[in-house]
PDB file of C-alpha atoms in Angstrom:
ATOM      1  CA  MET O   1     -36.601   9.328  13.627  1.00  0.00           C
ATOM      2  CA  ARG O   2     -35.708   5.635  13.434  1.00  0.00           C
ATOM      3  CA  LYS O   3     -34.953   5.933   9.681  1.00  0.00           C
ATOM      4  CA  PHE O   4     -32.786   8.979  10.292  1.00  0.00           C
ATOM      5  CA  LEU O   5     -30.732   7.164  12.947  1.00  0.00           C
ATOM      6  CA  ALA O   6     -30.328   4.100  10.723  1.00  0.00           C
ATOM      7  CA  ALA O   7     -29.150   6.280   7.826  1.00  0.00           C
ATOM      8  CA  LEU O   8     -26.741   8.121  10.117  1.00  0.00           C
ATOM      9  CA  VAL O   9     -25.239   4.869  11.431  1.00  0.00           C
ATOM     10  CA  LEU O  10     -24.794   3.519   7.899  1.00  0.00           C
ATOM     11  CA  ALA O  11     -23.224   6.751   6.681  1.00  0.00           C
ATOM     12  CA  LEU O  12     -20.749   6.858   9.553  1.00  0.00           C
ATOM     13  CA  ALA O  13     -19.921   3.151   9.550  1.00  0.00           C
ATOM     14  CA  GLY O  14     -19.832   2.592   5.776  1.00  0.00           C
ATOM     15  CA  PRO O  15     -16.446   4.046   4.798  1.00  0.00           C
ATOM     16  CA  SER O  16     -14.529   2.593   7.740  1.00  0.00           C
ATOM     17  CA  ILE O  17     -16.000  -0.875   7.219  1.00  0.00           C
ATOM     18  CA  ALA O  18     -15.488  -0.771   3.429  1.00  0.00           C
ATOM     19  CA  GLY O  19     -11.915   0.506   3.883  1.00  0.00           C
ATOM     20  CA  GLU O  20     -10.848  -2.469   5.999  1.00  0.00           C
ATOM     21  CA  ILE O  21      -8.817  -5.143   4.239  1.00  0.00           C
ATOM     22  CA  PRO O  22      -7.038  -8.289   5.401  1.00  0.00           C
ATOM     23  CA  PRO O  23      -3.335  -7.825   6.252  1.00  0.00           C
ATOM     24  CA  SER O  24      -2.439 -10.153   3.364  1.00  0.00           C
ATOM     25  CA  GLU O  25      -3.412  -7.342   0.948  1.00  0.00           C
ATOM     26  CA  LEU O  26      -0.391  -5.293   2.092  1.00  0.00           C
ATOM     27  CA  SER O  27       1.629  -6.889  -0.665  1.00  0.00           C
ATOM     28  CA  ILE O  28       2.544  -5.797  -4.189  1.00  0.00           C
ATOM     29  CA  ALA O  29       4.062  -8.055  -6.853  1.00  0.00           C
ATOM     30  CA  GLY O  30       4.281 -10.796  -4.228  1.00  0.00           C
ATOM     31  CA  VAL O  31       6.418  -8.677  -1.874  1.00  0.00           C
ATOM     32  CA  ALA O  32       4.858  -8.152   1.538  1.00  0.00           C
ATOM     33  CA  SER O  33       5.334  -5.294   3.936  1.00  0.00           C
ATOM     34  CA  GLY O  34       7.841  -6.425   6.584  1.00  0.00           C
ATOM     35  CA  ALA O  35       9.610  -8.974   4.350  1.00  0.00           C
ATOM     36  CA  THR O  36      13.408  -9.098   4.582  1.00  0.00           C
ATOM     37  CA  GLU O  37      15.620  -7.503   1.952  1.00  0.00           C
ATOM     38  CA  THR O  38      17.127 -10.931   1.294  1.00  0.00           C
ATOM     39  CA  SER O  39      13.704 -12.428   0.537  1.00  0.00           C
ATOM     40  CA  VAL O  40      12.876  -9.542  -1.830  1.00  0.00           C
ATOM     41  CA  ILE O  41      16.084 -10.091  -3.815  1.00  0.00           C
ATOM     42  CA  SER O  42      15.543 -13.838  -3.772  1.00  0.00           C
ATOM     43  CA  GLN O  43      12.065 -13.346  -5.229  1.00  0.00           C
ATOM     44  CA  LEU O  44      12.633 -10.443  -7.662  1.00  0.00           C
ATOM     45  CA  GLY O  45      16.353 -10.682  -8.371  1.00  0.00           C
ATOM     46  CA  GLU O  46      18.881  -7.900  -8.043  1.00  0.00           C
ATOM     47  CA  PRO O  47      17.335  -4.442  -8.441  1.00  0.00           C
ATOM     48  CA  SER O  48      18.235  -2.334 -11.448  1.00  0.00           C
ATOM     49  CA  GLU O  49      19.250   0.435  -9.034  1.00  0.00           C
ATOM     50  CA  ARG O  50      19.705   1.075  -5.311  1.00  0.00           C
ATOM     51  CA  PHE O  51      19.112   4.549  -3.915  1.00  0.00           C
ATOM     52  CA  ASP O  52      19.796   5.692  -0.341  1.00  0.00           C
ATOM     53  CA  THR O  53      16.996   8.048   0.738  1.00  0.00           C
ATOM     54  CA  GLY O  54      18.537   8.786   4.129  1.00  0.00           C
ATOM     55  CA  GLU O  55      15.665   6.910   5.769  1.00  0.00           C
ATOM     56  CA  GLY O  56      16.070   3.648   3.897  1.00  0.00           C
ATOM     57  CA  ILE O  57      17.292   2.062   0.695  1.00  0.00           C
ATOM     58  CA  GLU O  58      15.080   2.028  -2.390  1.00  0.00           C
ATOM     59  CA  LEU O  59      15.426  -1.153  -4.414  1.00  0.00           C
ATOM     60  CA  ARG O  60      14.287  -0.050  -7.856  1.00  0.00           C
ATOM     61  CA  TYR O  61      12.781  -2.554 -10.267  1.00  0.00           C
ATOM     62  CA  PRO O  62      10.915  -1.769 -13.497  1.00  0.00           C
ATOM     63  CA  GLY O  63       7.495  -0.524 -12.344  1.00  0.00           C
ATOM     64  CA  LEU O  64       8.163  -1.230  -8.638  1.00  0.00           C
ATOM     65  CA  VAL O  65      10.115   0.496  -5.875  1.00  0.00           C
ATOM     66  CA  VAL O  66      10.693  -1.448  -2.651  1.00  0.00           C
ATOM     67  CA  THR O  67      11.959   0.633   0.281  1.00  0.00           C
ATOM     68  CA  VAL O  68      13.846  -1.332   2.923  1.00  0.00           C
ATOM     69  CA  GLY O  69      15.257  -0.224   6.252  1.00  0.00           C
ATOM     70  CA  TRP O  70      15.246  -1.013   9.939  1.00  0.00           C
ATOM     71  CA  PHE O  71      12.125  -0.804  12.041  1.00  0.00           C
ATOM     72  CA  GLU O  72      14.387   0.092  14.961  1.00  0.00           C
ATOM     73  CA  GLN O  73      18.027   1.148  15.057  1.00  0.00           C
ATOM     74  CA  SER O  74      20.283  -0.994  12.898  1.00  0.00           C
ATOM     75  CA  ALA O  75      22.055  -3.691  14.845  1.00  0.00           C
ATOM     76  CA  PRO O  76      24.573  -6.380  13.920  1.00  0.00           C
ATOM     77  CA  GLY O  77      22.847  -9.361  12.330  1.00  0.00           C
ATOM     78  CA  VAL O  78      19.488  -7.593  11.920  1.00  0.00           C
ATOM     79  CA  GLN O  79      18.268  -7.493   8.333  1.00  0.00           C
ATOM     80  CA  ARG O  80      16.578  -4.549   6.692  1.00  0.00           C
ATOM     81  CA  ARG O  81      12.880  -5.090   6.088  1.00  0.00           C
ATOM     82  CA  VAL O  82      10.327  -3.746   3.622  1.00  0.00           C
ATOM     83  CA  LEU O  83       9.023  -0.417   4.902  1.00  0.00           C
ATOM     84  CA  ALA O  84       7.114   0.673   1.774  1.00  0.00           C
ATOM     85  CA  LEU O  85       6.146  -0.493  -1.709  1.00  0.00           C
ATOM     86  CA  HIS O  86       5.194   1.631  -4.710  1.00  0.00           C
ATOM     87  CA  GLY O  87       4.099   0.045  -7.964  1.00  0.00           C
ATOM     88  CA  THR O  88       3.418   1.742 -11.281  1.00  0.00           C
ATOM     89  CA  GLY O  89       3.974  -1.132 -13.698  1.00  0.00           C
ATOM     90  CA  PRO O  90       1.352  -3.552 -15.011  1.00  0.00           C
ATOM     91  CA  HIS O  91       2.802  -6.424 -12.942  1.00  0.00           C
ATOM     92  CA  ALA O  92       2.809  -4.489  -9.647  1.00  0.00           C
ATOM     93  CA  CYS O  93      -0.429  -6.104  -8.517  1.00  0.00           C
ATOM     94  CA  THR O  94      -2.049  -6.742  -5.150  1.00  0.00           C
ATOM     95  CA  PRO O  95      -2.985 -10.292  -4.100  1.00  0.00           C
ATOM     96  CA  LEU O  96      -6.592  -9.660  -5.213  1.00  0.00           C
ATOM     97  CA  GLY O  97      -5.305  -8.666  -8.652  1.00  0.00           C
ATOM     98  CA  LEU O  98      -5.496  -4.862  -8.662  1.00  0.00           C
ATOM     99  CA  CYS O  99      -2.779  -3.484 -10.962  1.00  0.00           C
ATOM    100  CA  PRO O 100      -1.798  -0.043 -12.247  1.00  0.00           C
ATOM    101  CA  GLY O 101      -3.493   0.587 -15.584  1.00  0.00           C
ATOM    102  CA  MET O 102      -6.802  -0.980 -14.539  1.00  0.00           C
ATOM    103  CA  PRO O 103     -10.055   1.004 -14.416  1.00  0.00           C
ATOM    104  CA  THR O 104     -10.793   2.749 -11.126  1.00  0.00           C
ATOM    105  CA  SER O 105     -14.042   0.797 -10.976  1.00  0.00           C
ATOM    106  CA  GLU O 106     -11.937  -2.332 -10.277  1.00  0.00           C
ATOM    107  CA  VAL O 107     -10.651  -0.765  -7.042  1.00  0.00           C
ATOM    108  CA  GLN O 108     -14.185  -0.345  -5.796  1.00  0.00           C
ATOM    109  CA  ARG O 109     -15.234  -3.801  -6.982  1.00  0.00           C
ATOM    110  CA  LEU O 110     -12.305  -5.490  -5.236  1.00  0.00           C
ATOM    111  CA  TYR O 111     -11.993  -3.391  -2.077  1.00  0.00           C
ATOM    112  CA  GLY O 112     -15.220  -1.438  -1.664  1.00  0.00           C
ATOM    113  CA  GLN O 113     -16.257   2.190  -1.890  1.00  0.00           C
ATOM    114  CA  VAL O 114     -14.303   4.707   0.198  1.00  0.00           C
ATOM    115  CA  ALA O 115     -14.097   8.470   0.163  1.00  0.00           C
ATOM    116  CA  PRO O 116     -10.952   9.768  -1.582  1.00  0.00           C
ATOM    117  CA  VAL O 117      -8.235  11.022   0.778  1.00  0.00           C
ATOM    118  CA  LYS O 118      -6.482  14.256  -0.228  1.00  0.00           C
ATOM    119  CA  ARG O 119      -2.825  14.444   0.707  1.00  0.00           C
ATOM    120  CA  SER O 120      -0.197  17.054  -0.181  1.00  0.00           C
ATOM    121  CA  TYR O 121       1.119  14.750  -2.932  1.00  0.00           C
ATOM    122  CA  GLY O 122      -2.190  13.613  -4.447  1.00  0.00           C
ATOM    123  CA  THR O 123      -5.617  12.111  -3.924  1.00  0.00           C
ATOM    124  CA  PHE O 124      -5.906   8.435  -3.036  1.00  0.00           C
ATOM    125  CA  LEU O 125      -8.247   5.601  -2.187  1.00  0.00           C
ATOM    126  CA  GLU O 126      -6.925   4.040   1.021  1.00  0.00           C
ATOM    127  CA  TYR O 127      -7.660   0.694   2.647  1.00  0.00           C
ATOM    128  CA  GLN O 128      -6.272  -0.412   6.001  1.00  0.00           C
ATOM    129  CA  PRO O 129      -6.290  -3.645   7.985  1.00  0.00           C
ATOM    130  CA  ASN O 130      -7.806  -3.225  11.421  1.00  0.00           C
ATOM    131  CA  GLY O 131      -5.173  -2.541  14.076  1.00  0.00           C
ATOM    132  CA  LEU O 132      -2.188  -2.081  11.747  1.00  0.00           C
ATOM    133  CA  ALA O 133      -0.210   1.086  11.023  1.00  0.00           C
ATOM    134  CA  CYS O 134       0.116   0.201   7.314  1.00  0.00           C
ATOM    135  CA  TRP O 135      -2.370   0.688   4.505  1.00  0.00           C
ATOM    136  CA  LEU O 136      -2.942   0.105   0.808  1.00  0.00           C
ATOM    137  CA  GLN O 137      -2.887   3.394  -1.094  1.00  0.00           C
ATOM    138  CA  VAL O 138      -4.318   3.527  -4.620  1.00  0.00           C
ATOM    139  CA  SER O 139      -3.681   6.549  -6.831  1.00  0.00           C
ATOM    140  CA  ALA O 140      -6.540   6.888  -9.264  1.00  0.00           C
ATOM    141  CA  PRO O 141      -6.844  10.579 -10.164  1.00  0.00           C
ATOM    142  CA  GLY O 142      -8.962   9.720 -13.187  1.00  0.00           C
ATOM    143  CA  PRO O 143     -10.660   6.651 -14.592  1.00  0.00           C
ATOM    144  CA  ILE O 144      -7.420   4.592 -14.528  1.00  0.00           C
ATOM    145  CA  VAL O 145      -5.306   3.427 -11.554  1.00  0.00           C
ATOM    146  CA  SER O 146      -1.883   5.072 -11.868  1.00  0.00           C
ATOM    147  CA  SER O 147      -0.193   3.377  -8.913  1.00  0.00           C
ATOM    148  CA  VAL O 148      -0.660   1.060  -5.960  1.00  0.00           C
ATOM    149  CA  ALA O 149       1.401   1.441  -2.810  1.00  0.00           C
ATOM    150  CA  VAL O 150       1.785   0.097   0.698  1.00  0.00           C
ATOM    151  CA  ALA O 151       2.665   2.771   3.221  1.00  0.00           C
ATOM    152  CA  CYS O 152       3.285   2.491   6.957  1.00  0.00           C
ATOM    153  CA  GLN O 153       3.549   4.824   9.923  1.00  0.00           C
ATOM    154  CA  PRO O 154       6.544   4.082  12.143  1.00  0.00           C
TER     155      PRO O 154
END
């Protein structure tokens, strides 16, 4: 009975513990979730394209899309901030060095083993800092990472 309970506790606790990451990992290509639009442009330069999604502005760079907007209603003097990041290029890496194009085994080595999460738009490995409404989302439908993203719930 004791072995069964120990196995049950490990099985239930394992994925949530392994899926936790430090908040500093909510960054791609050096751009952090919550950064100002001005700081993004200062760091990456002018985007190759800007696209208004109706919910924010996508700043499109080769291999990286940075979505900026307001956390609350827009107000005079309040800057737009990074709401989401989506990287598909080889330089769209996390602070620990996970980049699109790497083997899926690197995700598990760097961040730990988690159960894949199926969403309407794909299957992902997701890692979330404790207490935050943002998470790192890794698309690895096969043996290679196709994208890394930072997503947040409002």
